[in-house]
Amino acid sequence: SVQEFMTFTSQLIVERSGLGTRASVKEQEYLCHVYVRSDGLAAVLIADNEYPQRVCFTLLDKVLDEFSRQVSRMDWPSGSPATISYAALDGYLSKYQNPRDADPMTKVQAELDETKIILVRQ
């Protein structure tokens, strides 16, 4: 299933990534972006090739920072979605569905691209 693919791939990528690293790995038609902080806390974002890499790492950074403030470090190693409540994740996922809305730099770039198209047409 999709959930099993995401879980297996995420675990494998995190295990193969060193502390303090960010990387993007292509898996089938997706890009898996991983950020492993120096304290060992890690997150993986799986997106299509169209989603901007910079926005992925911005989201991962925000989620990990907030998670580390809300959840005790003692709970990280043994925690799971069943035992750790992190309600903010749904809000982030909703906000970042459209990178243009979530990220000011992406929005400006898109507006510049649209302006270029308009100028070329005239």
Coordinates of N, CA and C in Angstrom, one line a residue:
S1 N 0.8 -1.2 0.0 CA 0.0 0.0 0.0 C 0.9 1.3 0.0
V2 N 0.3 2.4 -0.2 CA 1.0 3.7 -0.2 C 1.6 3.9 1.1
Q3 N 0.8 3.7 2.2 CA 1.3 3.9 3.5 C 2.6 3.1 3.8
E4 N 2.5 1.8 3.4 CA 3.7 1.0 3.7 C 4.9 1.4 2.9
F5 N 4.7 1.9 1.6 CA 5.8 2.4 0.8 C 6.4 3.6 1.5
M6 N 5.6 4.5 1.9 CA 6.1 5.8 2.6 C 6.8 5.5 3.9
T7 N 6.3 4.6 4.7 CA 6.9 4.2 5.9 C 8.3 3.5 5.7
F8 N 8.3 2.5 4.8 CA 9.5 1.8 4.6 C 10.6 2.7 4.0
T9 N 10.2 3.5 3.0 CA 11.2 4.3 2.3 C 11.7 5.4 3.3
S10 N 10.8 6.0 4.1 CA 11.3 7.0 5.0 C 12.3 6.4 6.0
Q11 N 12.0 5.2 6.6 CA 12.9 4.6 7.5 C 14.2 4.3 6.9
L12 N 14.2 3.8 5.7 CA 15.4 3.4 5.0 C 16.3 4.7 4.8
I13 N 15.7 5.7 4.3 CA 16.4 7.0 4.0 C 17.0 7.6 5.3
V14 N 16.2 7.6 6.3 CA 16.7 8.2 7.6 C 17.9 7.3 8.1
E15 N 17.8 6.0 8.1 CA 18.9 5.1 8.6 C 20.2 5.4 7.8
R16 N 20.1 5.7 6.5 CA 21.2 5.8 5.7 C 21.8 7.3 5.7
S17 N 21.1 8.2 6.4 CA 21.5 9.6 6.4 C 22.3 9.9 7.7
G18 N 23.3 10.6 7.6 CA 24.1 11.0 8.8 C 23.5 12.2 9.5
L19 N 23.9 12.3 10.8 CA 23.4 13.4 11.6 C 23.8 14.8 10.9
G20 N 22.9 15.7 11.0 CA 23.1 17.0 10.5 C 23.1 17.1 8.9
T21 N 22.4 16.2 8.3 CA 22.3 16.2 6.8 C 20.9 16.4 6.3
R22 N 21.0 17.0 5.1 CA 19.8 17.2 4.3 C 20.1 16.5 2.9
A23 N 19.1 15.8 2.4 CA 19.3 15.2 1.1 C 18.0 14.9 0.4
S24 N 18.0 14.8 -0.9 CA 16.9 14.4 -1.7 C 17.2 13.2 -2.5
V25 N 16.3 12.2 -2.4 CA 16.5 10.9 -3.0 C 15.3 10.6 -3.9
K26 N 15.6 10.2 -5.1 CA 14.6 9.8 -6.1 C 14.1 8.4 -5.8
E27 N 12.9 8.2 -5.6 CA 12.3 6.8 -5.4 C 11.1 6.7 -6.3
Q28 N 11.2 5.9 -7.3 CA 10.1 5.7 -8.3 C 9.8 7.1 -8.9
E29 N 8.6 7.6 -8.9 CA 8.3 8.9 -9.5 C 8.3 10.0 -8.5
Y30 N 8.8 9.8 -7.3 CA 8.8 10.8 -6.2 C 10.2 11.2 -5.8
L31 N 10.3 12.3 -5.2 CA 11.5 12.8 -4.5 C 11.3 12.7 -3.0
C32 N 12.1 12.1 -2.3 CA 12.0 12.0 -0.9 C 13.1 12.9 -0.3
H33 N 12.6 13.9 0.4 CA 13.5 14.9 1.0 C 13.7 14.5 2.5
V34 N 14.9 14.4 3.0 CA 15.1 14.0 4.3 C 16.0 15.1 5.0
Y35 N 15.7 15.3 6.3 CA 16.5 16.2 7.1 C 16.7 15.5 8.4
V36 N 18.0 15.2 8.7 CA 18.3 14.6 10.0 C 19.1 15.7 10.8
R37 N 18.5 16.1 11.9 CA 19.2 17.2 12.7 C 20.3 16.5 13.5
S38 N 21.2 17.4 14.0 CA 22.4 16.9 14.7 C 22.0 16.3 16.0
D39 N 20.8 16.5 16.5 CA 20.3 15.8 17.7 C 19.6 14.5 17.4
G40 N 19.6 14.1 16.2 CA 19.0 12.8 15.8 C 17.6 12.8 15.4
L41 N 16.9 13.9 15.6 CA 15.5 14.0 15.2 C 15.5 14.2 13.6
A42 N 14.6 13.4 13.0 CA 14.6 13.4 11.5 C 13.1 13.5 11.0
A43 N 13.1 14.0 9.8 CA 11.8 14.0 9.1 C 12.0 13.8 7.6
V44 N 11.0 13.2 7.0 CA 11.0 12.9 5.5 C 9.8 13.5 4.9
L45 N 9.9 14.1 3.8 CA 8.8 14.7 3.0 C 8.9 14.0 1.6
I46 N 7.8 13.4 1.2 CA 7.7 12.8 -0.1 C 6.8 13.6 -1.0
A47 N 7.4 14.1 -2.1 CA 6.7 14.9 -3.0 C 7.0 14.6 -4.5
D48 N 6.2 15.1 -5.4 CA 6.5 14.9 -6.8 C 7.6 15.8 -7.2
N49 N 8.1 15.6 -8.4 CA 9.2 16.4 -8.9 C 9.0 17.8 -9.1
E50 N 7.7 18.2 -9.2 CA 7.3 19.6 -9.4 C 7.4 20.5 -8.2
Y51 N 7.3 19.9 -7.0 CA 7.3 20.6 -5.8 C 8.7 21.2 -5.5
P52 N 8.9 22.5 -5.2 CA 10.2 23.1 -5.1 C 11.0 22.5 -3.9
Q53 N 12.2 22.1 -4.1 CA 13.0 21.5 -3.1 C 13.3 22.5 -1.9
R54 N 13.5 23.7 -2.2 CA 13.8 24.7 -1.1 C 12.6 24.8 -0.2
V55 N 11.4 24.7 -0.7 CA 10.1 24.8 0.1 C 10.0 23.5 1.0
C56 N 10.4 22.4 0.4 CA 10.4 21.1 1.2 C 11.2 21.2 2.4
F57 N 12.5 21.7 2.3 CA 13.4 21.8 3.4 C 12.9 22.9 4.4
T58 N 12.3 23.9 3.9 CA 11.7 24.9 4.8 C 10.7 24.3 5.7
L59 N 9.8 23.5 5.1 CA 8.7 22.9 5.8 C 9.3 21.9 6.8
L60 N 10.3 21.1 6.4 CA 10.9 20.1 7.3 C 11.5 20.8 8.5
D61 N 12.2 21.9 8.2 CA 12.8 22.6 9.3 C 11.8 23.1 10.3
K62 N 10.7 23.7 9.8 CA 9.7 24.3 10.7 C 9.0 23.2 11.5
V63 N 8.7 22.0 10.9 CA 8.0 20.9 11.6 C 9.0 20.4 12.7
L64 N 10.2 20.1 12.3 CA 11.1 19.6 13.3 C 11.4 20.5 14.5
D65 N 11.5 21.8 14.2 CA 11.7 22.8 15.3 C 10.5 22.8 16.2
E66 N 9.3 22.9 15.7 CA 8.1 22.9 16.5 C 7.9 21.6 17.3
F67 N 8.1 20.5 16.6 CA 8.0 19.2 17.2 C 8.9 19.1 18.4
S68 N 10.2 19.5 18.2 CA 11.1 19.4 19.3 C 10.8 20.3 20.5
R69 N 10.0 21.3 20.3 CA 9.6 22.2 21.4 C 8.4 21.6 22.1
Q70 N 7.5 20.9 21.4 CA 6.3 20.4 22.0 C 6.4 19.0 22.5
V71 N 7.3 18.2 22.0 CA 7.4 16.8 22.5 C 8.7 16.6 23.2
S72 N 8.6 16.0 24.4 CA 9.8 15.7 25.2 C 10.8 14.9 24.4
R73 N 12.1 15.3 24.5 CA 13.2 14.5 23.9 C 13.2 13.0 24.3
M74 N 12.8 12.8 25.5 CA 12.8 11.4 26.1 C 11.8 10.5 25.3
D75 N 10.8 11.1 24.7 CA 9.7 10.4 24.0 C 10.1 10.1 22.5
W76 N 11.1 10.8 22.0 CA 11.5 10.6 20.6 C 11.8 9.2 20.2
P77 N 12.8 8.5 20.9 CA 13.2 7.2 20.4 C 12.1 6.1 20.4
S78 N 11.2 6.2 21.4 CA 10.1 5.1 21.4 C 8.8 5.6 20.9
G79 N 8.7 6.8 20.5 CA 7.4 7.4 20.1 C 6.9 6.9 18.8
S80 N 5.6 7.0 18.6 CA 5.0 6.6 17.3 C 3.7 7.5 17.2
P81 N 3.1 7.5 16.0 CA 1.9 8.3 15.9 C 0.8 7.9 16.9
A82 N 0.8 6.7 17.4 CA -0.2 6.3 18.4 C 0.1 6.8 19.8
T83 N 1.4 7.1 20.0 CA 1.8 7.5 21.4 C 2.1 9.0 21.5
I84 N 2.4 9.6 20.4 CA 2.8 11.1 20.5 C 1.7 11.8 19.6
S85 N 1.2 12.8 20.3 CA 0.2 13.7 19.6 C 0.9 14.9 19.1
Y86 N 0.9 15.2 17.8 CA 1.5 16.4 17.2 C 0.5 17.0 16.2
A87 N -0.5 17.7 16.7 CA -1.6 18.2 15.9 C -1.2 19.3 14.9
A88 N -0.1 20.0 15.1 CA 0.3 21.0 14.2 C 0.7 20.5 12.8
L89 N 1.0 19.2 12.7 CA 1.4 18.7 11.4 C 0.3 18.9 10.4
D90 N -0.9 18.6 10.7 CA -2.0 18.8 9.8 C -2.1 20.2 9.2
G91 N -1.9 21.2 10.1 CA -1.9 22.6 9.7 C -0.8 22.9 8.7
Y92 N 0.4 22.4 9.0 CA 1.5 22.6 8.0 C 1.2 21.9 6.7
L93 N 0.7 20.7 6.7 CA 0.4 20.0 5.5 C -0.6 20.7 4.6
S94 N -1.6 21.3 5.3 CA -2.6 22.0 4.6 C -2.1 23.3 4.0
K95 N -1.3 24.0 4.8 CA -0.7 25.3 4.4 C 0.2 25.1 3.2
Y96 N 1.0 24.0 3.2 CA 2.0 23.8 2.2 C 1.5 23.0 1.0
Q97 N 0.2 22.8 0.9 CA -0.3 22.0 -0.3 C 0.1 22.8 -1.6
N98 N 0.0 24.1 -1.5 CA 0.4 25.0 -2.7 C 1.6 25.8 -2.2
P99 N 2.8 25.5 -2.8 CA 4.0 26.1 -2.3 C 3.9 27.6 -2.6
R100 N 3.2 28.0 -3.6 CA 3.1 29.5 -3.9 C 2.4 30.2 -2.8
D101 N 1.4 29.6 -2.1 CA 0.7 30.2 -1.0 C 1.5 30.2 0.3
A102 N 2.3 29.2 0.5 CA 3.0 29.0 1.7 C 4.3 29.7 1.8
D103 N 5.0 29.9 0.6 CA 6.3 30.4 0.6 C 6.4 31.7 -0.2
P104 N 6.7 32.9 0.4 CA 6.7 34.1 -0.3 C 7.7 34.2 -1.5
M105 N 8.8 33.5 -1.4 CA 9.8 33.6 -2.5 C 9.2 32.8 -3.7
T106 N 8.6 31.7 -3.5 CA 8.0 31.0 -4.5 C 6.9 31.8 -5.2
K107 N 6.1 32.5 -4.4 CA 5.0 33.4 -4.9 C 5.6 34.5 -5.8
V108 N 6.7 35.1 -5.4 CA 7.3 36.2 -6.1 C 7.8 35.6 -7.5
Q109 N 8.5 34.5 -7.4 CA 9.0 33.8 -8.6 C 7.9 33.5 -9.6
A110 N 6.8 33.0 -9.1 CA 5.7 32.7 -10.0 C 5.1 33.9 -10.6
E111 N 5.0 35.0 -9.9 CA 4.6 36.3 -10.4 C 5.5 36.8 -11.5
L112 N 6.8 36.7 -11.3 CA 7.8 37.1 -12.3 C 7.7 36.2 -13.5
D113 N 7.5 34.9 -13.4 CA 7.3 34.1 -14.5 C 6.1 34.5 -15.3
E114 N 5.0 34.8 -14.6 CA 3.8 35.2 -15.3 C 4.0 36.5 -16.1
T115 N 4.7 37.4 -15.5 CA 5.0 38.7 -16.1 C 5.9 38.5 -17.4
K116 N 6.8 37.6 -17.3 CA 7.6 37.3 -18.5 C 6.7 36.8 -19.6
I117 N 5.8 35.9 -19.3 CA 4.9 35.4 -20.3 C 4.1 36.5 -21.0
I118 N 3.6 37.4 -20.1 CA 2.8 38.5 -20.6 C 3.6 39.4 -21.5
L119 N 4.9 39.7 -21.1 CA 5.7 40.5 -21.9 C 6.1 39.9 -23.3
V120 N 6.3 38.6 -23.3 CA 6.6 37.9 -24.5 C 5.4 37.9 -25.5
R121 N 4.2 37.8 -25.0 CA 3.0 37.8 -25.8 C 2.8 39.1 -26.5
Q122 N 3.2 40.2 -25.9 CA 2.9 41.5 -26.5 C 3.8 41.9 -27.6

